[in-house]
Amino acid sequence: MKKVIVITGPTAIGKTEMSLQIARLYNTEIINADASQFRKGLNVGTAKIDYKNLDVVHHLIDIIDIEEDFSIKDFQDRARDIITSLHNENKIPLIVGGSGLYINSVIGKYELDDSKRDYDFEEKFYESYSNEDLHKELALLDFDSSLNIHPNNRRRVLRAISKAKSGTKISTLKKGQELIYDCLIFELTTSREVLYSRINKRFSQMIEDGWLEEVRDLKNKGYDLEKIKDIGYTELANYLDGVLDFYEVSELIKKKTRNYAKRQITWFKNKMNTTPIEMDYDNLDNTLNNLKLEINKFLKETSQI
RNA sequence: GGUGGGGUAGCGAAGUGGCUAAACGCGGUGGACUGUAAAUCCACUCUCUCCGAGUUCGGUGGUUCGAAUCCACUCCCCACCA
């Protein structure tokens, strides 16, 4: 199998900085795996870097418009194509991001088809169904899935129903984490306390960097900020509309970001086989050295299979 | 100094004699997740040897079979009057 390096970790841990150094050291390119950075126009609030003016090539950033539908299948295809072409150039692809599902879909055996999900249709078709009714419907179509998905999780119940109707029971898909590349998956870590304080500080920094102006600009362009699910956009729009005061909004955004980081960590722990690397914020060279040690070891190993 | 209001679990806040280890919200923690994933959803959150037991509702002492809830004294906070 061909080798791929992944750098992941919770939001605000410092993936970007580490990945740039690694990309330079090993003369390779970065494939973005942060779902929020796919969309054009969401910059400050998604901690997007000025990748166009960097010496390191970044792929899969700004690939769709704000309100454009996007499927994980597209991401899987595009990322794998890029991986292939990097391999052809004898480069070790470097996937960097915090969207666990997206990373797994690329490096793992995820069977996705081309059908796009039609949320509006799903919701309208079953509009009159209560959560419980829907869940019963799912039990008829895919009983095993119904056991695993809570009735209140309407979105996932709907998805499972529509998949079952189209002939694929979600519950029959492989749960394993079989990989299609030889992967070294770094998970950058730090204490919860330090991470949360970084999240809080980063929020202030984003405001200084013009996040509010970005949101105002999007509003002026006519976008419905309520539809932007990335943390902070709806909240800041509410502030601009005078619905919430700034303190409330700040606390809410920071809280949501902390909660998100926690969910990410749960995913890394239970859905990925990672190599943890503790961040040494006082001396990032230490962290970098630890990464290098692991990478060098990894590159020397002959690939199995 | 006087009068009134108040002190409840990490925070906010219900509860005004037994059904209360104490509603609810927030925060936090753990978890699920193959298609909006910075999404969506679930569980737990006084302590323990967790079926069960033990300590709680500013403090102390009472009344009572039984108190966060009633009484007395006391400490602290807020408002107004001096």
XYZ file of C-alpha atoms (C1' of nucleotides) in Angstrom:
387
model
C 0.000 0.000 0.000
C 1.061 3.554 -0.654
C 1.898 5.785 2.256
C -0.167 8.710 3.458
C 0.401 10.947 6.458
C -2.535 12.483 8.292
C -2.346 15.265 10.841
C -5.494 15.685 12.839
C -6.496 16.979 16.257
C -9.193 19.108 17.786
C -9.917 22.611 16.613
C -7.427 25.273 17.719
C -4.746 22.813 18.678
C -2.284 24.067 16.085
C -2.568 21.675 13.170
C -1.909 24.337 10.580
C 1.427 25.435 11.911
C 2.694 21.898 12.342
C 1.491 20.820 8.932
C 3.247 23.658 7.123
C 6.554 22.704 8.653
C 6.078 19.041 7.882
C 5.050 19.784 4.305
C 8.211 21.818 3.791
C 10.487 19.299 5.434
C 9.204 16.423 3.389
C 8.618 18.402 0.238
C 4.969 17.595 -0.134
C 1.539 19.181 -0.421
C -1.390 19.511 1.942
C -4.839 18.103 1.393
C -7.360 19.953 3.511
C -9.736 17.827 5.565
C -11.531 20.545 7.463
C -15.078 20.538 6.177
C -15.612 24.159 7.113
C -12.764 25.283 4.902
C -14.289 23.910 1.727
C -16.512 26.906 1.353
C -15.427 30.120 -0.277
C -16.071 33.249 1.707
C -15.863 31.691 5.142
C -12.392 32.748 6.113
C -11.713 34.381 9.427
C -14.294 32.331 11.278
C -12.951 29.031 10.006
C -9.333 29.934 10.744
C -8.521 29.609 7.078
C -4.982 30.610 6.299
C -3.827 32.707 3.394
C -2.854 29.558 1.578
C -2.600 31.184 -1.842
C 0.405 33.187 -0.768
C 2.258 30.353 0.871
C 5.117 28.269 -0.374
C 3.179 25.109 0.468
C 0.533 23.908 -1.969
C -2.910 23.394 -0.422
C -5.651 21.346 -1.982
C -9.378 21.281 -1.364
C -9.796 24.667 0.236
C -12.403 27.012 -1.238
C -13.819 24.348 -3.500
C -17.494 25.231 -3.173
C -19.665 28.295 -2.768
C -21.282 29.152 0.507
C -24.702 27.790 -0.272
C -23.652 25.043 -2.646
C -24.582 21.454 -1.865
C -21.632 19.283 -1.193
C -21.293 15.594 -0.766
C -18.702 13.683 1.125
C -18.453 11.508 -1.960
C -17.090 14.470 -3.910
C -14.530 14.988 -1.232
C -13.565 11.340 -1.233
C -13.099 11.290 -5.010
C -11.180 14.509 -5.206
C -8.940 13.757 -2.273
C -8.114 10.311 -3.626
C -7.309 11.767 -7.026
C -4.924 14.211 -5.463
C -3.363 11.467 -3.385
C -2.784 9.452 -6.523
C -1.172 12.291 -8.365
C 1.070 13.114 -5.426
C 2.103 9.496 -5.244
C 2.947 9.688 -8.917
C 5.272 12.558 -8.104
C 6.808 10.473 -5.338
C 5.405 12.730 -2.672
C 3.841 11.528 0.552
C 0.373 13.068 0.662
C -0.281 15.047 3.837
C -3.920 15.176 4.879
C -4.566 17.876 7.452
C -7.823 18.637 9.185
C -10.221 17.928 11.983
C -13.239 16.470 10.221
C -12.923 12.854 11.251
C -15.645 11.457 9.041
C -14.111 13.098 5.993
C -10.649 11.802 6.762
C -11.941 8.292 7.297
C -13.918 8.396 4.105
C -10.727 9.011 2.170
C -8.281 6.687 3.852
C -10.758 3.985 4.766
C -12.901 1.577 2.838
C -15.971 3.742 2.714
C -18.465 2.645 0.123
C -20.186 5.767 -1.085
C -22.330 6.108 -4.148
C -22.965 9.097 -6.327
C -26.475 9.842 -5.199
C -26.699 13.199 -3.554
C -28.770 13.594 -0.487
C -31.942 15.592 -1.013
C -32.665 17.029 2.409
C -35.594 19.120 1.353
C -37.275 16.148 -0.212
C -36.630 13.920 2.773
C -38.027 16.449 5.161
C -41.043 17.353 3.066
C -41.935 13.788 2.276
C -42.033 12.850 5.934
C -43.184 16.203 7.237
C -46.233 14.784 8.971
C -44.264 12.030 10.703
C -43.334 12.475 14.321
C -39.867 11.366 15.352
C -41.378 8.191 16.742
C -43.343 7.459 13.560
C -40.229 7.955 11.510
C -38.269 5.682 13.733
C -40.911 2.972 13.367
C -40.724 3.406 9.626
C -36.988 2.849 9.809
C -37.467 -0.252 11.928
C -39.501 -1.747 9.118
C -36.931 -0.934 6.474
C -33.689 -1.511 8.343
C -34.245 -2.899 11.781
C -30.604 -3.003 12.822
C -30.152 0.652 12.004
C -33.214 1.542 14.001
C -31.570 -0.008 17.029
C -28.520 2.159 16.625
C -30.073 5.492 15.788
C -31.987 7.359 18.446
C -35.517 8.429 17.406
C -34.700 12.037 18.220
C -31.891 12.027 15.729
C -34.289 12.808 12.925
C -31.605 13.704 10.471
C -29.913 10.349 10.716
C -33.169 8.448 10.864
C -34.199 10.122 7.610
C -30.908 9.304 6.028
C -31.107 5.661 7.032
C -34.643 5.449 5.650
C -33.730 6.936 2.332
C -30.675 4.715 2.046
C -32.720 1.642 2.885
C -35.304 2.605 0.281
C -32.603 2.970 -2.329
C -31.406 -0.501 -1.520
C -28.535 -0.035 0.917
C -29.084 -0.761 4.534
C -26.682 1.386 6.473
C -26.413 -1.283 9.101
C -24.908 -3.696 6.601
C -22.038 -1.420 5.662
C -18.686 -2.390 7.046
C -18.037 -0.914 10.438
C -14.366 -1.740 10.316
C -11.649 0.781 9.873
C -9.864 -1.040 7.149
C -7.583 1.396 5.378
C -6.724 1.593 1.726
C -3.399 3.326 2.274
C -0.522 2.724 4.603
C -1.303 5.555 7.021
C 0.494 7.348 9.783
C -2.247 9.259 11.556
C -1.046 11.912 13.958
C -3.419 13.227 16.561
C -2.124 16.396 18.161
C -3.083 16.516 21.811
C -2.930 18.724 24.872
C -4.832 18.978 28.130
C -8.463 19.955 27.969
C -7.660 23.001 30.039
C -5.018 24.283 27.643
C -7.151 23.504 24.618
C -10.118 25.406 25.997
C -8.023 28.391 26.820
C -6.617 28.358 23.271
C -10.157 28.191 21.908
C -11.177 31.172 23.992
C -8.145 33.155 22.931
C -8.574 32.267 19.303
C -12.087 33.656 19.358
C -10.807 37.041 20.469
C -8.141 36.880 17.807
C -10.718 36.132 15.128
C -12.729 39.137 16.173
C -9.593 41.263 15.960
C -8.902 39.803 12.562
C -12.225 41.045 11.278
C -14.682 38.214 11.722
C -17.524 40.642 12.347
C -16.744 42.494 9.141
C -16.733 39.198 7.291
C -20.174 38.356 8.631
C -21.504 41.817 7.875
C -20.186 41.524 4.366
C -21.896 38.153 3.859
C -25.129 39.636 5.135
C -24.853 42.517 2.749
C -24.331 40.105 -0.097
C -27.680 38.588 0.801
C -26.629 35.279 2.279
C -28.886 33.729 4.864
C -26.526 33.416 7.779
C -28.967 31.197 9.621
C -28.140 28.539 7.078
C -24.423 28.615 7.660
C -23.886 25.860 10.149
C -20.254 26.580 10.846
C -19.892 27.800 14.391
C -20.202 31.515 14.910
C -21.754 32.795 11.700
C -25.351 32.575 12.796
C -24.430 33.843 16.224
C -22.553 36.889 14.965
C -25.383 37.665 12.579
C -27.715 37.604 15.554
C -25.452 40.074 17.261
C -25.442 42.365 14.241
C -29.234 42.157 14.188
C -29.335 43.127 17.825
C -30.898 39.860 18.945
C -28.065 39.048 21.321
C -25.471 41.231 22.959
C -21.831 40.725 22.242
C -20.988 39.062 25.515
C -23.712 36.441 25.076
C -22.613 35.771 21.537
C -18.957 35.428 22.482
C -19.696 32.974 25.238
C -21.993 30.985 22.986
C -19.461 30.722 20.200
C -16.668 29.732 22.561
C -18.891 27.148 24.199
C -19.930 25.627 20.888
C -16.327 25.449 19.830
C -15.364 23.687 23.059
C -18.199 21.209 22.616
C -17.091 20.613 19.058
C -13.526 19.953 20.135
C -14.794 17.395 22.594
C -16.769 15.615 19.898
C -13.718 15.550 17.687
C -11.656 13.984 20.445
C -14.317 11.314 20.944
C -14.143 10.518 17.248
C -10.351 10.292 17.178
C -10.409 8.045 20.204
C -13.074 5.672 18.946
C -13.015 5.861 15.181
C -9.385 6.268 14.299
C -6.189 4.533 15.114
C -4.025 7.520 15.875
C -0.491 8.209 16.987
C -0.860 10.885 19.652
C 1.672 13.692 19.795
C 1.511 16.036 22.753
C 1.855 19.694 21.821
C 4.698 21.541 23.514
C 3.563 25.114 23.109
C 6.615 26.487 24.887
C 8.854 24.881 22.345
C 7.163 23.797 19.172
C 10.447 22.407 17.869
C 10.062 19.612 20.387
C 6.683 18.767 18.935
C 8.062 18.976 15.449
C 10.918 16.666 16.357
C 8.547 14.106 17.736
C 6.583 14.239 14.519
C 9.775 13.854 12.501
C 10.891 10.860 14.532
C 7.628 9.076 13.861
C 7.591 10.019 10.203
C 11.142 8.843 9.613
C 10.338 5.558 11.256
C 7.194 5.283 9.164
C 8.970 6.028 5.914
C 11.625 3.407 6.565
C 9.090 0.679 7.114
C 8.349 -1.284 4.033
C 4.733 -1.183 3.315
C 2.808 -4.282 4.216
C 0.881 -6.076 1.468
C -27.910 52.036 63.723
C -33.205 51.022 61.432
C -36.458 48.516 57.889
C -37.135 45.153 53.929
C -35.230 41.254 50.645
C -31.893 37.229 50.257
C -28.133 33.035 51.339
C -30.184 25.755 47.854
C -25.427 21.012 44.299
C -19.608 24.084 39.682
C -23.038 28.533 38.278
C -28.140 30.516 37.726
C -32.709 29.179 39.788
C -37.354 26.281 41.718
C -38.923 24.145 46.083
C -41.900 26.821 51.909
C -43.269 19.984 56.861
C -43.219 13.658 54.403
C -44.187 11.737 47.258
C -36.919 15.891 47.684
C -30.455 13.998 46.784
C -33.615 18.196 45.823
C -37.516 20.501 39.404
C -35.484 23.297 35.415
C -31.644 25.937 32.727
C -26.392 26.634 31.991
C -21.614 24.792 32.329
C -18.917 20.155 32.411
C -17.923 14.909 31.361
C -18.694 10.355 28.633
C -20.762 8.464 24.210
C -23.225 7.506 19.079
C -22.369 8.851 14.153
C -21.023 5.992 6.091
C -23.342 11.483 3.214
C -25.372 19.627 6.164
C -19.971 16.620 10.243
C -17.613 23.549 13.125
C -23.616 19.104 11.684
C -27.183 15.872 14.225
C -28.265 13.048 18.494
C -27.917 10.284 23.422
C -26.417 9.497 28.572
C -24.337 11.071 33.089
C -23.204 15.139 36.466
C -23.373 15.449 45.939
C -20.183 11.147 47.865
C -19.232 5.892 48.259
C -17.493 -0.552 48.176
C -23.030 2.881 43.344
C -28.577 -3.813 43.655
C -27.687 -0.493 47.948
C -25.678 3.023 51.527
C -23.983 7.772 53.370
C -23.669 13.114 53.892
C -26.494 17.872 52.086
C -29.888 23.197 51.143
C -24.915 29.917 55.331
C -23.934 28.339 60.877
C -25.606 26.620 65.697
C -29.455 25.017 68.690
C -34.640 23.763 68.987
C -40.023 22.031 67.664
C -41.688 17.408 65.243
C -42.578 10.453 64.277
C -40.395 13.444 60.104
C -37.403 19.980 58.303
C -34.169 22.923 52.665
C -39.142 23.977 54.356
C -41.519 25.925 61.321
C -39.016 28.617 65.819
C -34.674 31.029 68.324
C -30.012 32.927 68.129
C -25.948 33.990 64.886
C -22.768 35.094 60.388
C -22.657 37.075 55.426
C -24.847 39.718 50.971
C -28.211 43.364 48.572
C -31.761 47.540 48.649
C -33.814 51.598 50.977
C -33.955 54.796 55.382
C -30.701 57.159 58.949
